[in-house]
mmCIF file of C-alpha atoms in Angstrom:
data_model
loop_
_atom_site.group_PDB
_atom_site.id
_atom_site.type_symbol
_atom_site.label_atom_id
_atom_site.label_comp_id
_atom_site.label_asym_id
_atom_site.label_seq_id
_atom_site.Cartn_x
_atom_site.Cartn_y
_atom_site.Cartn_z
ATOM 1 C CA MET A 1 123.733 150.359 99.562
ATOM 2 C CA ASP A 2 125.767 151.800 102.446
ATOM 3 C CA ARG A 3 127.806 148.593 102.708
ATOM 4 C CA ILE A 4 128.362 148.432 98.946
ATOM 5 C CA GLY A 5 129.430 152.078 98.926
ATOM 6 C CA ARG A 6 132.225 151.289 101.372
ATOM 7 C CA LYS A 7 134.096 149.382 98.659
ATOM 8 C CA VAL A 8 132.469 150.316 95.336
ATOM 9 C CA LYS A 9 133.269 153.848 94.179
ATOM 10 C CA ASP A 10 131.789 153.573 90.664
ATOM 11 C CA LYS A 11 128.873 156.052 90.609
ATOM 12 C CA GLY A 12 127.392 154.481 87.476
ATOM 13 C CA LEU A 13 127.209 151.052 89.095
ATOM 14 C CA MET A 14 125.715 152.485 92.291
ATOM 15 C CA LYS A 15 123.078 154.315 90.235
ATOM 16 C CA LEU A 16 122.225 151.099 88.368
ATOM 17 C CA LEU A 17 121.796 149.182 91.641
ATOM 18 C CA GLY A 18 119.597 151.967 92.967
ATOM 19 C CA SER A 19 117.454 151.715 89.830
ATOM 20 C CA PHE A 20 117.007 147.967 90.428
ATOM 21 C CA LEU A 21 115.890 148.600 93.996
ATOM 22 C CA ARG A 22 113.394 151.286 92.964
ATOM 23 C CA ALA A 23 112.131 149.486 89.844
ATOM 24 C CA GLY A 24 108.853 148.448 91.502
ATOM 25 C CA VAL A 25 106.853 145.258 91.103
ATOM 26 C CA VAL A 26 103.805 144.304 89.034
ATOM 27 C CA VAL A 27 100.884 143.096 91.169
ATOM 28 C CA ASN A 28 97.663 142.054 89.409
ATOM 29 C CA GLY A 29 98.794 143.829 86.268
ATOM 30 C CA ARG A 30 99.635 147.118 87.997
ATOM 31 C CA LEU A 31 103.037 148.572 88.800
ATOM 32 C CA GLN A 32 103.597 149.250 92.489
ATOM 33 C CA ALA A 33 106.507 151.132 94.021
ATOM 34 C CA THR A 34 108.969 149.240 96.242
ATOM 35 C CA ARG A 35 109.890 151.314 99.277
ATOM 36 C CA LEU A 36 111.480 148.446 101.192
ATOM 37 C CA GLY A 37 113.445 145.342 100.234
ATOM 38 C CA VAL A 38 114.347 143.898 96.831
ATOM 39 C CA PRO A 39 111.744 142.833 94.211
ATOM 40 C CA GLN A 40 111.432 139.037 94.208
ATOM 41 C CA GLY A 41 113.169 137.475 91.220
ATOM 42 C CA SER A 42 115.546 140.375 90.715
ATOM 43 C CA PRO A 43 119.028 139.206 89.634
ATOM 44 C CA VAL A 44 120.637 141.440 92.260
ATOM 45 C CA SER A 45 118.603 139.957 95.134
ATOM 46 C CA PRO A 46 120.955 137.034 95.998
ATOM 47 C CA ILE A 47 124.020 139.241 95.537
ATOM 48 C CA LEU A 48 122.752 141.971 97.847
ATOM 49 C CA SER A 49 121.526 139.491 100.465
ATOM 50 C CA ASN A 50 124.962 137.875 100.592
ATOM 51 C CA ILE A 51 126.671 141.253 100.854
ATOM 52 C CA LEU A 52 124.435 142.246 103.766
ATOM 53 C CA LEU A 53 124.587 138.902 105.566
ATOM 54 C CA ASP A 54 128.326 138.419 105.066
ATOM 55 C CA GLU A 55 128.715 140.096 108.454
ATOM 56 C CA LEU A 56 126.424 137.464 109.968
ATOM 57 C CA ASP A 57 128.624 134.690 108.522
ATOM 58 C CA ALA A 58 131.728 136.360 109.958
ATOM 59 C CA GLU A 59 130.053 136.729 113.367
ATOM 60 C CA LEU A 60 129.005 133.060 113.471
ATOM 61 C CA GLU A 61 132.478 131.930 112.388
ATOM 62 C CA ALA A 62 134.100 134.132 115.041
ATOM 63 C CA ARG A 63 131.897 132.473 117.684
ATOM 64 C CA GLY A 64 132.888 129.031 116.448
ATOM 65 C CA HIS A 65 129.347 127.959 115.506
ATOM 66 C CA ARG A 66 128.515 125.356 112.885
ATOM 67 C CA PHE A 67 125.877 126.741 110.557
ATOM 68 C CA VAL A 68 124.436 126.683 107.063
ATOM 69 C CA ARG A 69 122.968 129.729 105.326
ATOM 70 C CA TYR A 70 121.188 130.029 101.988
ATOM 71 C CA ALA A 71 120.091 133.605 101.174
ATOM 72 C CA ASP A 72 118.147 134.671 104.293
ATOM 73 C CA ASP A 73 117.548 131.150 105.676
ATOM 74 C CA VAL A 74 120.053 130.110 108.326
ATOM 75 C CA ALA A 75 120.366 127.074 110.614
ATOM 76 C CA ILE A 76 122.830 127.112 113.520
ATOM 77 C CA PHE A 77 123.863 123.840 115.181
ATOM 78 C CA VAL A 78 124.723 123.754 118.889
ATOM 79 C CA LYS A 79 125.015 121.012 121.526
ATOM 80 C CA SER A 80 122.063 121.730 123.823
ATOM 81 C CA LYS A 81 118.655 123.376 123.979
ATOM 82 C CA ARG A 82 119.929 125.962 126.469
ATOM 83 C CA ALA A 83 122.778 126.893 124.092
ATOM 84 C CA GLY A 84 120.267 127.103 121.240
ATOM 85 C CA GLU A 85 118.016 129.504 123.137
ATOM 86 C CA ARG A 86 121.002 131.652 124.071
ATOM 87 C CA VAL A 87 122.317 131.773 120.491
ATOM 88 C CA LEU A 88 118.869 132.502 119.055
ATOM 89 C CA ALA A 89 118.471 135.507 121.371
ATOM 90 C CA SER A 90 121.976 136.885 120.803
ATOM 91 C CA ILE A 91 121.972 136.416 117.008
ATOM 92 C CA SER A 92 118.506 137.962 116.785
ATOM 93 C CA ARG A 93 119.843 141.035 118.604
ATOM 94 C CA PHE A 94 122.838 141.140 116.256
ATOM 95 C CA LEU A 95 120.624 141.031 113.174
ATOM 96 C CA GLU A 96 118.119 143.606 114.371
ATOM 97 C CA GLN A 97 120.467 146.048 116.082
ATOM 98 C CA LYS A 98 123.560 145.921 113.868
ATOM 99 C CA LEU A 99 122.297 144.817 110.457
ATOM 100 C CA LYS A 100 118.870 146.473 110.879
ATOM 101 C CA VAL A 101 116.914 143.485 109.535
ATOM 102 C CA THR A 102 113.777 141.961 111.028
ATOM 103 C CA VAL A 103 113.919 138.396 112.343
ATOM 104 C CA ASN A 104 110.806 136.328 111.585
ATOM 105 C CA LYS A 105 109.826 135.211 115.085
ATOM 106 C CA ALA A 106 107.165 132.807 113.800
ATOM 107 C CA LYS A 107 109.696 130.812 111.767
ATOM 108 C CA SER A 108 112.604 131.042 114.213
ATOM 109 C CA LYS A 109 112.797 128.238 116.758
ATOM 110 C CA VAL A 110 115.062 126.004 118.827
ATOM 111 C CA SER A 111 114.568 122.271 118.223
ATOM 112 C CA ARG A 112 116.357 118.969 117.859
ATOM 113 C CA VAL A 113 117.972 118.380 114.477
ATOM 114 C CA LYS A 114 115.770 115.366 113.730
ATOM 115 C CA ASP A 115 112.630 117.418 114.429
ATOM 116 C CA SER A 116 113.506 120.305 112.123
ATOM 117 C CA SER A 117 114.254 120.859 108.449
ATOM 118 C CA VAL A 118 116.694 123.013 106.509
ATOM 119 C CA LEU A 119 115.984 124.216 102.959
ATOM 120 C CA GLY A 120 113.596 121.335 102.276
ATOM 121 C CA PHE A 121 115.736 118.622 103.915
ATOM 122 C CA LYS A 122 115.786 116.664 107.148
ATOM 123 C CA VAL A 123 119.179 115.814 108.604
ATOM 124 C CA HIS A 124 119.645 112.154 109.618
ATOM 125 C CA GLY A 125 123.134 111.729 111.028
ATOM 126 C CA GLU A 126 125.416 112.441 108.088
ATOM 127 C CA LYS A 127 122.651 112.024 105.493
ATOM 128 C CA LEU A 128 120.002 114.337 104.082
ATOM 129 C CA LYS A 129 116.403 113.327 103.382
ATOM 130 C CA THR A 130 114.190 115.383 101.099
ATOM 131 C CA LEU A 131 110.972 116.357 102.847
ATOM 132 C CA ASP A 132 107.898 114.369 101.779
ATOM 133 C CA SER A 133 106.084 117.662 101.207
ATOM 134 C CA LYS A 134 108.697 118.672 98.597
ATOM 135 C CA VAL A 135 108.305 115.322 96.802
ATOM 136 C CA LYS A 136 104.509 115.788 96.773
ATOM 137 C CA ILE A 137 104.870 119.250 95.240
ATOM 138 C CA PHE A 138 107.261 117.741 92.674
ATOM 139 C CA LYS A 139 104.708 115.077 91.701
ATOM 140 C CA ARG A 140 101.919 117.657 91.547
ATOM 141 C CA LYS A 141 103.924 119.745 89.072
ATOM 142 C CA LEU A 142 104.830 116.686 86.992
ATOM 143 C CA LYS A 143 101.171 115.674 86.933
ATOM 144 C CA ARG A 144 100.212 119.105 85.621
ATOM 145 C CA ILE A 145 102.830 118.928 82.852
ATOM 146 C CA THR A 146 101.604 115.452 81.835
ATOM 147 C CA ARG A 147 97.910 116.231 82.140
ATOM 148 C CA ARG A 148 95.600 114.567 79.629
ATOM 149 C CA CYS A 149 95.303 117.393 77.116
ATOM 150 C CA PRO A 150 95.442 116.566 73.361
ATOM 151 C CA GLY A 151 96.377 120.157 72.456
ATOM 152 C CA ILE A 152 99.875 119.866 73.980
ATOM 153 C CA SER A 153 102.471 118.043 71.896
ATOM 154 C CA ILE A 154 104.702 115.351 73.365
ATOM 155 C CA ASP A 155 107.790 117.349 72.337
ATOM 156 C CA SER A 156 106.562 120.343 74.320
ATOM 157 C CA ARG A 157 105.905 118.159 77.363
ATOM 158 C CA ILE A 158 109.392 116.623 77.120
ATOM 159 C CA ILE A 159 111.009 120.093 77.101
ATOM 160 C CA ASP A 160 108.990 121.204 80.154
ATOM 161 C CA LEU A 161 109.718 117.939 81.987
ATOM 162 C CA LYS A 162 113.440 118.119 81.239
ATOM 163 C CA GLN A 163 113.760 121.678 82.541
ATOM 164 C CA TYR A 164 111.737 121.035 85.690
ATOM 165 C CA ILE A 165 113.203 117.619 86.555
ATOM 166 C CA GLN A 166 116.820 118.743 86.120
ATOM 167 C CA GLY A 167 116.239 121.900 88.184
ATOM 168 C CA TRP A 168 114.456 120.019 90.984
ATOM 169 C CA MET A 169 117.014 117.219 91.103
ATOM 170 C CA ALA A 170 119.900 119.715 91.191
ATOM 171 C CA HIS A 171 118.556 120.978 94.530
ATOM 172 C CA TYR A 172 116.620 118.083 96.102
ATOM 173 C CA GLY A 173 118.180 115.048 94.404
ATOM 174 C CA CYS A 174 120.867 114.589 97.056
ATOM 175 C CA GLY A 175 118.166 113.747 99.624
ATOM 176 C CA LEU A 176 115.921 111.599 97.423
ATOM 177 C CA LYS A 177 115.774 107.835 98.002
ATOM 178 C CA TYR A 178 116.815 105.587 95.115
ATOM 179 C CA ASN A 179 113.542 103.623 95.244
ATOM 180 C CA ASP A 180 111.588 106.884 95.039
ATOM 181 C CA ALA A 181 113.631 107.927 91.979
ATOM 182 C CA VAL A 182 112.867 104.620 90.226
ATOM 183 C CA GLU A 183 109.163 104.833 91.146
ATOM 184 C CA LEU A 184 108.876 108.417 89.900
ATOM 185 C CA ASP A 185 110.567 107.466 86.620
ATOM 186 C CA GLY A 186 108.045 104.701 85.956
ATOM 187 C CA TRP A 187 105.121 106.918 86.959
ATOM 188 C CA ILE A 188 106.180 109.700 84.551
ATOM 189 C CA ARG A 189 106.577 107.273 81.639
ATOM 190 C CA ARG A 190 103.144 105.812 82.332
ATOM 191 C CA ARG A 191 101.595 109.283 82.325
ATOM 192 C CA LEU A 192 103.293 110.045 79.008
ATOM 193 C CA ARG A 193 101.944 106.794 77.564
ATOM 194 C CA MET A 194 98.507 107.950 78.657
ATOM 195 C CA CYS A 195 99.118 111.239 76.783
ATOM 196 C CA TYR A 196 100.022 109.283 73.660
ATOM 197 C CA TRP A 197 96.752 107.338 73.890
ATOM 198 C CA LYS A 198 94.827 110.577 74.252
ATOM 199 C CA GLN A 199 96.481 112.011 71.134
ATOM 200 C CA TRP A 200 95.886 108.799 69.186
ATOM 201 C CA CYS A 201 92.173 109.413 69.566
ATOM 202 C CA ARG A 202 90.970 107.232 66.648
ATOM 203 C CA PRO A 203 91.263 103.412 66.682
ATOM 204 C CA ARG A 204 92.823 103.344 63.197
ATOM 205 C CA ARG A 205 95.534 105.787 64.267
ATOM 206 C CA ARG A 206 96.201 103.889 67.495
ATOM 207 C CA ILE A 207 96.668 100.622 65.606
ATOM 208 C CA GLY A 208 98.952 102.247 63.031
ATOM 209 C CA GLN A 209 101.113 103.957 65.656
ATOM 210 C CA LEU A 210 101.485 100.768 67.700
ATOM 211 C CA ILE A 211 102.542 98.791 64.627
ATOM 212 C CA LYS A 212 105.109 101.511 63.779
ATOM 213 C CA LEU A 213 106.515 101.120 67.285
ATOM 214 C CA GLY A 214 107.041 97.403 66.698
ATOM 215 C CA VAL A 215 103.946 95.986 68.435
ATOM 216 C CA ASN A 216 102.549 92.709 67.043
ATOM 217 C CA LYS A 217 99.725 93.455 64.555
ATOM 218 C CA ARG A 218 97.154 91.271 66.342
ATOM 219 C CA GLU A 219 97.957 92.861 69.717
ATOM 220 C CA ALA A 220 97.910 96.331 68.163
ATOM 221 C CA ILE A 221 94.424 95.767 66.710
ATOM 222 C CA SER A 222 93.094 94.328 69.972
ATOM 223 C CA LEU A 223 94.511 97.214 71.978
ATOM 224 C CA GLY A 224 93.529 99.890 69.456
ATOM 225 C CA LEU A 225 89.872 98.810 69.562
ATOM 226 C CA SER A 226 89.776 98.608 73.359
ATOM 227 C CA ARG A 227 87.352 100.875 75.241
ATOM 228 C CA LYS A 228 89.328 100.809 78.482
ATOM 229 C CA SER A 229 90.475 104.082 80.053
ATOM 230 C CA TYR A 230 93.657 105.771 78.864
ATOM 231 C CA TRP A 231 95.258 105.201 82.276
ATOM 232 C CA ARG A 232 94.593 101.443 82.168
ATOM 233 C CA LEU A 233 95.769 101.134 78.558
ATOM 234 C CA SER A 234 99.004 102.919 79.457
ATOM 235 C CA LYS A 235 100.039 99.945 81.610
ATOM 236 C CA THR A 236 99.429 97.131 79.116
ATOM 237 C CA LEU A 237 102.341 94.962 77.974
ATOM 238 C CA ALA A 238 101.980 96.015 74.334
ATOM 239 C CA THR A 239 102.021 99.719 75.221
ATOM 240 C CA ASN A 240 105.080 99.236 77.420
ATOM 241 C CA CYS A 241 106.871 97.318 74.669
ATOM 242 C CA GLY A 242 106.101 99.949 72.024
ATOM 243 C CA LEU A 243 106.640 103.024 74.186
ATOM 244 C CA ASN A 244 109.570 101.541 76.086
ATOM 245 C CA ASN A 245 112.349 103.199 78.055
ATOM 246 C CA ALA A 246 114.574 103.395 74.966
ATOM 247 C CA HIS A 247 111.848 105.355 73.152
ATOM 248 C CA PHE A 248 111.616 107.968 75.891
ATOM 249 C CA GLU A 249 115.393 108.197 76.144
ATOM 250 C CA ALA A 250 115.565 108.775 72.379
ATOM 251 C CA ILE A 251 113.100 111.686 72.504
ATOM 252 C CA GLY A 252 115.044 113.370 75.334
ATOM 253 C CA LEU A 253 113.106 112.554 78.510
ATOM 254 C CA SER A 254 115.283 113.123 81.580
ATOM 255 C CA SER A 255 115.576 110.017 83.755
ATOM 256 C CA ILE A 256 115.286 110.747 87.474
ATOM 257 C CA ARG A 257 117.100 107.478 88.238
ATOM 258 C CA THR A 258 120.031 108.442 85.990
ATOM 259 C CA LEU A 259 120.243 111.899 87.545
ATOM 260 C CA TRP A 260 120.132 110.295 91.016
ATOM 261 C CA CYS A 261 123.068 108.044 90.099
ATOM 262 C CA LYS A 262 125.067 111.010 88.791
ATOM 263 C CA ILE A 263 124.514 112.859 92.072
ATOM 264 C CA HIS A 264 125.230 109.964 94.440
ATOM 265 C CA HIS A 265 127.751 107.972 92.376
ATOM 266 C CA PRO A 266 129.317 110.405 89.876
ATOM 267 C CA ALA A 267 132.303 108.146 89.167
ATOM 268 C CA THR A 268 130.182 105.179 88.049
ATOM 269 C CA ALA A 269 127.100 106.950 86.580
ATOM 270 C CA ARG A 270 126.597 106.636 82.861
#
């Protein structure tokens, strides 16, 4: 607030910012006062963090360091381990003594670029690679959205998938491998086919829906009367022909492969 007050003279705006900072947070259904820091999720949090840490950016630029900072996460790139240890100590002093913020000693370290990660990425030369742990979390979330629950409509699942996939790809897509994007696409469609089978719970309905989707009548009857698991039925040729890629594109499913192409080859992506 002191740094904002140096340039902002509007008392109404300062009062509003103060109200945000003192708004409190809800923990287990109860409102708790916030005596330190900014409530997580507050719209002013990224703005205030950038205002405070702008001095850190200026200090690093003045020293000629190469660095990347996102909110309160910062990575500084130097040529040797000795230089790294020296910079870590001096920048920690700068943050704690001048900016009055606490440096997380447990998360701060000096290491080789290939042995460390930044904002969910590993740096390989001039390329970024999304951490495997981030991809696993992505799949876990997708699996929860496409869980086998007949009470959730396909339309609702498509909306949730679209929002989550586009948000995740906007951040992590630049470090995702093309083969992984293609594999994830196929895996999501198979899980959605499984959801369809779960919703078509009666054999008569299954047969009718497959015929509507253009599946041969004999194949539709054979498949509709099958007692195999939903997961196995979701991979059959007839199911893939009926619930094909064009079907999912028509109902609005976001394609991870298409998003990958737009990120990596924007000029040629369709």
